Short mmCIF file of C-alpha atoms and ligand atoms in Angstrom, two decimals:
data_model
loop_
_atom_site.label_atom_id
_atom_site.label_comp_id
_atom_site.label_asym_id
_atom_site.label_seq_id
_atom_site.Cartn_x
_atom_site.Cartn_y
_atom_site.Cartn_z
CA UNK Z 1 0.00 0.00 0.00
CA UNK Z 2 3.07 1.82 0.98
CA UNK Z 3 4.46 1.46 -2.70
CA UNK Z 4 0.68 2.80 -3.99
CA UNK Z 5 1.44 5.98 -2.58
CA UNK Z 6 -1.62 5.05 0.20
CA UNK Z 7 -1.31 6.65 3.58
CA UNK Z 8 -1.71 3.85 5.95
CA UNK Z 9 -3.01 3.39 9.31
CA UNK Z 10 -3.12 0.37 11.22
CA UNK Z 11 -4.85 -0.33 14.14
CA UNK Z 12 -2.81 -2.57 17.05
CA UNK Z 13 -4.55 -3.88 19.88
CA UNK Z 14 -2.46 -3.04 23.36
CA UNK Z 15 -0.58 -5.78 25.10
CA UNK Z 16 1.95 -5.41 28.08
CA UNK Z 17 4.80 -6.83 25.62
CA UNK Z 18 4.60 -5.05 22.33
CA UNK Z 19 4.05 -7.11 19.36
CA UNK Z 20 5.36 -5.19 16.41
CA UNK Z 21 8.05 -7.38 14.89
CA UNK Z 22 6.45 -7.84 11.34
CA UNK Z 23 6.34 -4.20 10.64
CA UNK Z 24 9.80 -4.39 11.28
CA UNK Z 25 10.67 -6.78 9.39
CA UNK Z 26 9.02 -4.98 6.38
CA UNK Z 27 10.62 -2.24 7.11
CA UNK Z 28 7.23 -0.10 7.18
CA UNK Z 29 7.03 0.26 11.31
CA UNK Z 30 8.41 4.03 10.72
CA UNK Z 31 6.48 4.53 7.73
CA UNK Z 32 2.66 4.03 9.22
CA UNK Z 33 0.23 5.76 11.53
CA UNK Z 34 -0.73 3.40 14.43
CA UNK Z 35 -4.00 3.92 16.31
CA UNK Z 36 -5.06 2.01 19.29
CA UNK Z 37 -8.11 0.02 18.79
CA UNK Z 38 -9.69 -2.95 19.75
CA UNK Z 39 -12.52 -4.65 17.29
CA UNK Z 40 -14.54 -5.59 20.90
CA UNK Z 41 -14.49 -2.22 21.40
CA UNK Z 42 -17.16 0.04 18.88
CA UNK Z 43 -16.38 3.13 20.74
CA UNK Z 44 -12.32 2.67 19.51
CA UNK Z 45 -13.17 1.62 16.29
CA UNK Z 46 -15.24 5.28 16.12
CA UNK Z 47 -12.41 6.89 17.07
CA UNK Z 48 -9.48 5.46 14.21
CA UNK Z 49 -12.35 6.04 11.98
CA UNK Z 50 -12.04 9.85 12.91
CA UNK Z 51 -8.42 10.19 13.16
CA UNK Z 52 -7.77 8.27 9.82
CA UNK Z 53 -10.89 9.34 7.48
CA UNK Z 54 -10.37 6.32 5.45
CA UNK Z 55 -11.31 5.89 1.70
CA UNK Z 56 -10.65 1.98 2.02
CA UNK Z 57 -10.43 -0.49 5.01
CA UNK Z 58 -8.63 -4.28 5.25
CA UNK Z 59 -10.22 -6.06 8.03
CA UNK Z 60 -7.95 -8.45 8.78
CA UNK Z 61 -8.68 -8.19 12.73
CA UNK Z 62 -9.35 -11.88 13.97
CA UNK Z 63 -8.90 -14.49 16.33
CA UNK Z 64 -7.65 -16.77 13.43
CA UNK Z 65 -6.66 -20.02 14.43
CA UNK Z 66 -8.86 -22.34 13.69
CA UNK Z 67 -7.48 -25.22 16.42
CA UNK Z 68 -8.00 -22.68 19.28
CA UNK Z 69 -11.39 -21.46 18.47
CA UNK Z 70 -12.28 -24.89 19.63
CA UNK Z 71 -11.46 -23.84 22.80
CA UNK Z 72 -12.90 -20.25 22.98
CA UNK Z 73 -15.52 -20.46 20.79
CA UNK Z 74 -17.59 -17.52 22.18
CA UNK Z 75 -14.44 -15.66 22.42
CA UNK Z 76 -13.45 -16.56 18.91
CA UNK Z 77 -17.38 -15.59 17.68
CA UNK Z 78 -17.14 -11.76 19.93
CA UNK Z 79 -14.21 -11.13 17.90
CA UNK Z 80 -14.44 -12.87 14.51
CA UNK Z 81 -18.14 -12.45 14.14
CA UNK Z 82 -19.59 -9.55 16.09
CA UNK Z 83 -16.38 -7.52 15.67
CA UNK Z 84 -17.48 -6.88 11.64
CA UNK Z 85 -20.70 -6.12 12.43
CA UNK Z 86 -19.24 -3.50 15.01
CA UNK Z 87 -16.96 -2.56 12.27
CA UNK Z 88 -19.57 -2.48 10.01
CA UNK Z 89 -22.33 -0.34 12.28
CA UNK Z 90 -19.60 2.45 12.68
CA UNK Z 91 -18.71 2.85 9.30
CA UNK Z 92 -22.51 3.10 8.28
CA UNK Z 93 -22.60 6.29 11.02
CA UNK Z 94 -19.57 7.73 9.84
CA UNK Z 95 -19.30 7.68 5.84
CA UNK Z 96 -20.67 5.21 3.99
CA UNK Z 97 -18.77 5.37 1.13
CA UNK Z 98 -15.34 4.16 2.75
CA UNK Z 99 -14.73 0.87 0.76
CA UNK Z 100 -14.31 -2.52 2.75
CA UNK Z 101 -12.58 -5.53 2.41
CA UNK Z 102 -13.50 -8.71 4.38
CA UNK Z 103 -11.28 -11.59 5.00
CA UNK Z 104 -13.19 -14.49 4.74
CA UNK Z 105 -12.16 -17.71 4.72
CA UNK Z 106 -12.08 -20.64 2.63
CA UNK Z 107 -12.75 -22.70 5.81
CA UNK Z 108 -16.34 -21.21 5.16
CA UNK Z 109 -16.74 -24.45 3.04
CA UNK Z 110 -15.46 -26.76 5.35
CA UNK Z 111 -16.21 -30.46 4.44
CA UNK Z 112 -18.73 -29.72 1.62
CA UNK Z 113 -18.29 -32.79 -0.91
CA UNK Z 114 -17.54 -30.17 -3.71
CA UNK Z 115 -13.73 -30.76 -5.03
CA UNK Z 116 -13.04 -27.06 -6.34
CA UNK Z 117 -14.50 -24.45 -4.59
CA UNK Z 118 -15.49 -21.40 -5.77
CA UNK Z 119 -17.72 -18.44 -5.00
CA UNK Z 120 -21.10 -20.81 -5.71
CA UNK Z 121 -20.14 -23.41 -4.03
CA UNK Z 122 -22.20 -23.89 -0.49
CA UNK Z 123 -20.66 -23.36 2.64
CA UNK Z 124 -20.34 -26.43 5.46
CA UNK Z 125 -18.17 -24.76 8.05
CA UNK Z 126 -16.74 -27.34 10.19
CA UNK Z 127 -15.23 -24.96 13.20
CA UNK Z 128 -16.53 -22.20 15.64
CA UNK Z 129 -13.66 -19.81 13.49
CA UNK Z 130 -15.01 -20.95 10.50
CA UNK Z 131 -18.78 -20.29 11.60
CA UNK Z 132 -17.58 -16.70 12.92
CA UNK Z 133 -16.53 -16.09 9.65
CA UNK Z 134 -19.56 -17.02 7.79
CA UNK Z 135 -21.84 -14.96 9.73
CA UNK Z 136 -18.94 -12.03 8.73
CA UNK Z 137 -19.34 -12.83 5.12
CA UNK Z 138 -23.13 -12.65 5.29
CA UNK Z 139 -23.12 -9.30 7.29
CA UNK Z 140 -20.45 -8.19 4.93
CA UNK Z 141 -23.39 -8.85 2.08
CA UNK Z 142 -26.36 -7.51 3.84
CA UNK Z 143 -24.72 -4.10 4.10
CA UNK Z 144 -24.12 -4.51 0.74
CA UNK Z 145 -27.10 -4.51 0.04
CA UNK Z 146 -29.33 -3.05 2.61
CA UNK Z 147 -27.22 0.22 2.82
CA UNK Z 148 -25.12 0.04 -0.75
CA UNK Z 149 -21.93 -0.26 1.05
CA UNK Z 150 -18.56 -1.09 -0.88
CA UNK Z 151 -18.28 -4.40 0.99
CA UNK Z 152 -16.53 -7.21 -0.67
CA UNK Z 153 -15.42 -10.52 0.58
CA UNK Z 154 -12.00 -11.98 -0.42
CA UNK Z 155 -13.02 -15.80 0.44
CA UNK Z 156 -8.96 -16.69 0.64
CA UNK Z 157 -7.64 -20.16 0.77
CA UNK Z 158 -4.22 -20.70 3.06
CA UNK Z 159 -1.81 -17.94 2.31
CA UNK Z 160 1.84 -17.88 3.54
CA UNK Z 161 4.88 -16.55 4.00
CA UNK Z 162 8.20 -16.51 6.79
CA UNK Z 163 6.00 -13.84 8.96
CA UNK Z 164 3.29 -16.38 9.40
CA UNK Z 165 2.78 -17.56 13.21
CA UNK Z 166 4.56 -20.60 14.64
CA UNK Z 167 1.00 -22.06 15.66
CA UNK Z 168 0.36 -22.49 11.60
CA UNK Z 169 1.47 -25.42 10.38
CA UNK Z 170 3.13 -24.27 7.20
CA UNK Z 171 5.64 -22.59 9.47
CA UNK Z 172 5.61 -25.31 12.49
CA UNK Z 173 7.28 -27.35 9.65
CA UNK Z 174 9.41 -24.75 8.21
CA UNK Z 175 10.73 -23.53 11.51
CA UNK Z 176 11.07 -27.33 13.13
CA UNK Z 177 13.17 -28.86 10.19
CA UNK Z 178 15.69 -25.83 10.27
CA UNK Z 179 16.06 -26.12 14.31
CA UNK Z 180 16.53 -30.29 13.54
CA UNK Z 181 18.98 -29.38 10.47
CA UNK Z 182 20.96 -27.35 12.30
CA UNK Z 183 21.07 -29.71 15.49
CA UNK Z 184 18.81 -27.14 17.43
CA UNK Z 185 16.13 -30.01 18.19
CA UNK Z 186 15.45 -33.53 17.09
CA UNK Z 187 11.78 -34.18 15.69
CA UNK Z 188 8.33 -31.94 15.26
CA UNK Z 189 5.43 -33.39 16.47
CA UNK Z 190 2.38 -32.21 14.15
CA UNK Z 191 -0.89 -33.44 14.07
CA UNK Z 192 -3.43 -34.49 11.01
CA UNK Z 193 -0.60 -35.38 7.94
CA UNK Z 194 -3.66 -36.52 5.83
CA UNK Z 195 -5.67 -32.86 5.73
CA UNK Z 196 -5.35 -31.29 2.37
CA UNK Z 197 -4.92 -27.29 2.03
CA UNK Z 198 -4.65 -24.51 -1.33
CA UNK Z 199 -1.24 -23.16 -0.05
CA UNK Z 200 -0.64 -19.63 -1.53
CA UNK Z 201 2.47 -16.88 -1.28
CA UNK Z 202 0.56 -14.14 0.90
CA UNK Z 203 2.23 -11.17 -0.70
CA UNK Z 204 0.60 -12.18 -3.68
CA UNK Z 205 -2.79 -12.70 -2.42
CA UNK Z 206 -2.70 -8.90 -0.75
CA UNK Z 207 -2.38 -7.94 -3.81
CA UNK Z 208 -5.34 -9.37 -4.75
CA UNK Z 209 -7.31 -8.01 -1.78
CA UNK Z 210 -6.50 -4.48 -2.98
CA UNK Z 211 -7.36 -5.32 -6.57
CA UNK Z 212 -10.81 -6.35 -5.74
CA UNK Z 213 -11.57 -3.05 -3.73
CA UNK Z 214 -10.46 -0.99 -6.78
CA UNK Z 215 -13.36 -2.32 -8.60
CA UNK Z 216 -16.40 -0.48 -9.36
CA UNK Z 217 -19.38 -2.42 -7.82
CA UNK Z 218 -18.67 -4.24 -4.53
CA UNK Z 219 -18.18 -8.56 -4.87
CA UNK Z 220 -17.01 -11.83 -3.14
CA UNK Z 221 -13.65 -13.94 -4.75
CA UNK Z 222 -12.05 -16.42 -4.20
CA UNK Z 223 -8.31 -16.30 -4.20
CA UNK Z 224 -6.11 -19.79 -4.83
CA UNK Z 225 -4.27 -21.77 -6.53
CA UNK Z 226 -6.37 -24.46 -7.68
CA UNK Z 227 -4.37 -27.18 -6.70
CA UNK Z 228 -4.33 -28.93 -3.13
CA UNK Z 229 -1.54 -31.01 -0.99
CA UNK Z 230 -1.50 -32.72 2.44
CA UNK Z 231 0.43 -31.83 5.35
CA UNK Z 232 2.62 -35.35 4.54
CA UNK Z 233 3.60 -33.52 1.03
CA UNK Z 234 4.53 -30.05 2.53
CA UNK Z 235 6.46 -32.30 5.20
CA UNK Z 236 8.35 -33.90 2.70
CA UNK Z 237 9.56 -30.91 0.88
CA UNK Z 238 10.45 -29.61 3.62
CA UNK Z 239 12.46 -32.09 4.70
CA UNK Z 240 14.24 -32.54 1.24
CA UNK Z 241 14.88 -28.75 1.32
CA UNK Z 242 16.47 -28.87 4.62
CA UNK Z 243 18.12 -32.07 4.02
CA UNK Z 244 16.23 -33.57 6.74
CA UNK Z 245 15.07 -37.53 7.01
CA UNK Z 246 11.41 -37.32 7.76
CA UNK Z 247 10.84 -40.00 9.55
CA UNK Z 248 11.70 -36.89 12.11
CA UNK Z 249 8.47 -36.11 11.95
CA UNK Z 250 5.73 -37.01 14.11
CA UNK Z 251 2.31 -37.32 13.96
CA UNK Z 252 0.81 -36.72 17.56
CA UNK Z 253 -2.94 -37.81 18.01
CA UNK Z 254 -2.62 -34.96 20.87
CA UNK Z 255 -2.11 -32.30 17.91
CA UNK Z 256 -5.79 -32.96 16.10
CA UNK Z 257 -8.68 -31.18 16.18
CA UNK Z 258 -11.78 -32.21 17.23
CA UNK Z 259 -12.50 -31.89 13.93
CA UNK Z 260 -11.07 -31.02 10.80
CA UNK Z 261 -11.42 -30.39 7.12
CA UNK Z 262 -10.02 -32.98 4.83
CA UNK Z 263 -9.44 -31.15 1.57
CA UNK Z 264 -9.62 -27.71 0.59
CA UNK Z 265 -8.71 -26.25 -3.19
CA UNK Z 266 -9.97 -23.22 -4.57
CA UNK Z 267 -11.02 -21.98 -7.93
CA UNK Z 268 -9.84 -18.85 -8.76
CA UNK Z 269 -10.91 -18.05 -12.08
CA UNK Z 270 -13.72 -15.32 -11.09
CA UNK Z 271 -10.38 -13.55 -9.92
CA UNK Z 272 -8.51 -14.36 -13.15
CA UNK Z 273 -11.49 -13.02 -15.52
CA UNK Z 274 -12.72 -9.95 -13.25
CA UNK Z 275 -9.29 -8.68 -11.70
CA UNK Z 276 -6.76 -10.14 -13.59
CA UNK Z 277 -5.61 -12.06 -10.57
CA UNK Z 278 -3.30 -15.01 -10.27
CA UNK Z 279 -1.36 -16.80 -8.06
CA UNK Z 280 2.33 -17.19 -9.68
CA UNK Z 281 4.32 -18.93 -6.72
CA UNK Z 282 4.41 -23.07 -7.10
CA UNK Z 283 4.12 -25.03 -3.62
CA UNK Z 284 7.80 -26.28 -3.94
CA UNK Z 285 8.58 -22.34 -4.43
CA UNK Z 286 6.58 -21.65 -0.91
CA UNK Z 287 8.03 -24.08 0.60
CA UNK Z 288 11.63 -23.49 -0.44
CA UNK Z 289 10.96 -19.82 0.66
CA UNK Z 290 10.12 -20.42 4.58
CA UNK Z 291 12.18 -23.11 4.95
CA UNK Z 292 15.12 -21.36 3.78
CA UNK Z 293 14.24 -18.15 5.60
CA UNK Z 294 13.94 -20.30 8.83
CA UNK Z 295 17.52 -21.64 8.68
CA UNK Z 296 19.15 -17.95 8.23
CA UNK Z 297 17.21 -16.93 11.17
CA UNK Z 298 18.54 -19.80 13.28
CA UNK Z 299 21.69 -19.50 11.50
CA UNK Z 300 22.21 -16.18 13.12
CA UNK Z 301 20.92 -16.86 16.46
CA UNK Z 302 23.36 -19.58 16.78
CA UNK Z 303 25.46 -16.67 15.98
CA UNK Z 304 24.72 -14.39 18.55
CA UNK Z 305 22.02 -12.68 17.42
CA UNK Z 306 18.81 -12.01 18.98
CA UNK Z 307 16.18 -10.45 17.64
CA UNK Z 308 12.29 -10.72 18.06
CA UNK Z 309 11.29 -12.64 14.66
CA UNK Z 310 8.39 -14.29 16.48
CA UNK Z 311 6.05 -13.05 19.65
CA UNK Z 312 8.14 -14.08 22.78
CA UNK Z 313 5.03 -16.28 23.49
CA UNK Z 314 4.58 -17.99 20.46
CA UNK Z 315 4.54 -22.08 20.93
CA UNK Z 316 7.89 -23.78 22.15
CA UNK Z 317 10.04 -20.54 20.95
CA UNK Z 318 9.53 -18.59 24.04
CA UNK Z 319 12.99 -18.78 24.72
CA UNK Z 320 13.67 -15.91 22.25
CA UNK Z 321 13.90 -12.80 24.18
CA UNK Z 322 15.13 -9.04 22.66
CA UNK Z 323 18.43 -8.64 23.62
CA UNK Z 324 18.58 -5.04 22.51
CA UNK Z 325 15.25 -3.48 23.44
CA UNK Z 326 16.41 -0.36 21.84
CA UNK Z 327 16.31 -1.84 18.68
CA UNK Z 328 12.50 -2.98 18.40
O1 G4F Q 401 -2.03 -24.20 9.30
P1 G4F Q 401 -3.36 -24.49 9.87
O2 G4F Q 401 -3.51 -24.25 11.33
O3 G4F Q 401 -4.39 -23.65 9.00
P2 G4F Q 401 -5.97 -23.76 8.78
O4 G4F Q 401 -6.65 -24.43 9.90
O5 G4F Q 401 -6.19 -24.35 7.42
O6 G4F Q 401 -6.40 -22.22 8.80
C1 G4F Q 401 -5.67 -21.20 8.13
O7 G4F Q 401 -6.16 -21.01 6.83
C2 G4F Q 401 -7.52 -20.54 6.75
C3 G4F Q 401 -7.86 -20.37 5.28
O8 G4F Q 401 -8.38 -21.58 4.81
C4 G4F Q 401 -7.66 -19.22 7.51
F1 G4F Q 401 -8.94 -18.80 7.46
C5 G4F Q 401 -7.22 -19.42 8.94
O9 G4F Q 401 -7.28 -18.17 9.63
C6 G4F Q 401 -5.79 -19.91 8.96
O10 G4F Q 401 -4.96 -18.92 8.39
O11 G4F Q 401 -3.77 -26.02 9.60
C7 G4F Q 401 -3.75 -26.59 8.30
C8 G4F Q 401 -3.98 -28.09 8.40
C9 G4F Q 401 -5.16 -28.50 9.28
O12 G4F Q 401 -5.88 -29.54 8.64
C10 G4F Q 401 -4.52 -29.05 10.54
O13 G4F Q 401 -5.28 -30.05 11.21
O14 G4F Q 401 -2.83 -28.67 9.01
C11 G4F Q 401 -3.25 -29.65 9.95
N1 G4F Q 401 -2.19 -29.84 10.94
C12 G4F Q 401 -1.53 -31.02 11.14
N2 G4F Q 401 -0.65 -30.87 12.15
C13 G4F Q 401 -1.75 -28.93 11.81
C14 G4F Q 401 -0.78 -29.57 12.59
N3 G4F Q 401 -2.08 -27.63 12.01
C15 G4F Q 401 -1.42 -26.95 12.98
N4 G4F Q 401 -1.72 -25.64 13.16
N5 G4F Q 401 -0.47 -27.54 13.78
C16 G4F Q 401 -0.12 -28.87 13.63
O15 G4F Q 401 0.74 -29.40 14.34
#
């Protein structure tokens, strides 16, 4: 957005540790506005709406793991849910010609028997996230068309990249077979290897959520790849990458979900026709990208250096602190 000559705000939720280390690493954490907000709270969402006057809005805000809306489901439905329609209520007050993106999700369809999805295909969520987001999507389309809002859903199917979360599984894998390739640990326990996900490059697919708000009339589109792999595949090639034997890897009946979607893979061809969207990195490309990236990063801590490249919480990485506060 930066690059489009946008000014950008971003809201951040306040926490006692700070958790800014992906602007950083973009290089864009001097270059943006930050408000404090909170999507439980309408009254802060009123206020960035005043001190940013936006023409266009990402809502990205979420409780987005699907595994631990399981165990806060209302929780996970306050925030994923309600929070749009809070979102939504404020922006109808303030000006309602501010455009709006929605990220929906292509766990919307959840175990519907349909092999490519696309933006006719019935939903079947499967998970109190996936629900959340459904009800978003809907709200999303009765503003639409109750109040002629600019409100489009980008229904997108597993995006990644080396900023995604440790709890993800794309980067679980990438991050555990560069810690076991460079002696740092010696196996991953994941869960499900049989699921099957549409695994994207994220940079590309924010692309594509800013193309569809630059159309004319308001929509919902699916963003993918059209092709879909299991957890055992993107194991694999992340082991050959590494140069890791993965019978390292270990499948943990403690690490499923109550219950889980088999196979998801998205058809993106409203994208392709309407917005001249496509996805251009291969899976063995993703996959070459974070598990590469993950190995420099450990390379240099075994080196000395310490910096923040996940949330000090974040699964069994706690152990990386910020040596030089100064610095973050
Ligand atoms: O990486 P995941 O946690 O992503 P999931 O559940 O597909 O959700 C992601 O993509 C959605 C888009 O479709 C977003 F809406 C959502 O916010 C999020 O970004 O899990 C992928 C698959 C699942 O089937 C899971 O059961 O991997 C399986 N899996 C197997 N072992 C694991 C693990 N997932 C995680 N997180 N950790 C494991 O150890």
């Amino acid at each position: 957005m930066l690059g489009k000559g946008y000014k950008v705000f971003g809201t951040y939720r306040r926490l006692s540790t700070p958790n800014f280390w992906r602007l950083h690493y973009l290089d864009v954490y001097d270059k943006i506005t930050l408000i404090s907000a909170d999507i439980m709270d309408a009254r802060s969402i009123s206020e960035a709406l005043k001190k940013s006057n936006p023409d266009e809005i990402y809502h990205l805000a979420a409780q987005s793991f699907v595994g631990a809306s399981f165990d806060q489901p209302l929780y996970t439905s306050d925030i994923t849910g309600f929070g749009t329609v809070r979102l939504l209520e404020e922006v109808k007050k303030y000006n309602q010609e501010i455009k709006i993106y929605q990220a929906s999700s292509s766990e919307m369809y959840g175990n519907v028997k349909t092999k490519l999805k696309n933006e006719d295909t019935p939903f079947h969520p499967s998970s109190p996230y996936a629900i959340a987001k459904l009800y978003s999507y809907w709200m999303i389309n009765l503003y639409r068309e109750a109040y002629g809002i600019h409100a489009s859903n980008g229904i997108l199917f597993n995006h990644e990249s080396p900023i995604r979360g440790l709890e993800f599984v794309t980067r679980k894998i990438s991050n555990g077979v560069a810690k076991i390739s460079l002696g740092l640990s010696d196996n991953l326990k994941l869960g499900n290897l049989e699921a099957k996900r549409d695994w994207g490059y994220a940079p590309e697919y924010v692309e594509g959520m800013w193309m569809i708000l630059q159309q004319k009339r308001p929509s919902d589109y699916v963003l993918a790849t059209n092709e879909s792999h299991t957890v055992k595949d993107l194991v694999d090639e992340a082991c050959r990458v590494a140069g890791v034997s993965s019978s390292k890897i270990i499948s943990s009946k403690v690490n499923f979900r109550p219950f889980d979607v088999l196979d998801l893979k998205g058809d993106y061809l409203k994208a392709k026709k309407k917005l001249g969207w496509k996805p251009n990195t291969t899976f063995k490309k993703l996959v070459k990208i974070m598990v590469e990236e993950d190995i420099i990063r450990w390379q240099r801590w075994l080196k000395g250096e310490h910096f923040p490249w996940d949330a000090a919480t974040s699964g069994d990485d706690s152990h990386i602190v910020m040596r030089n506060k100064t610095q973050f």
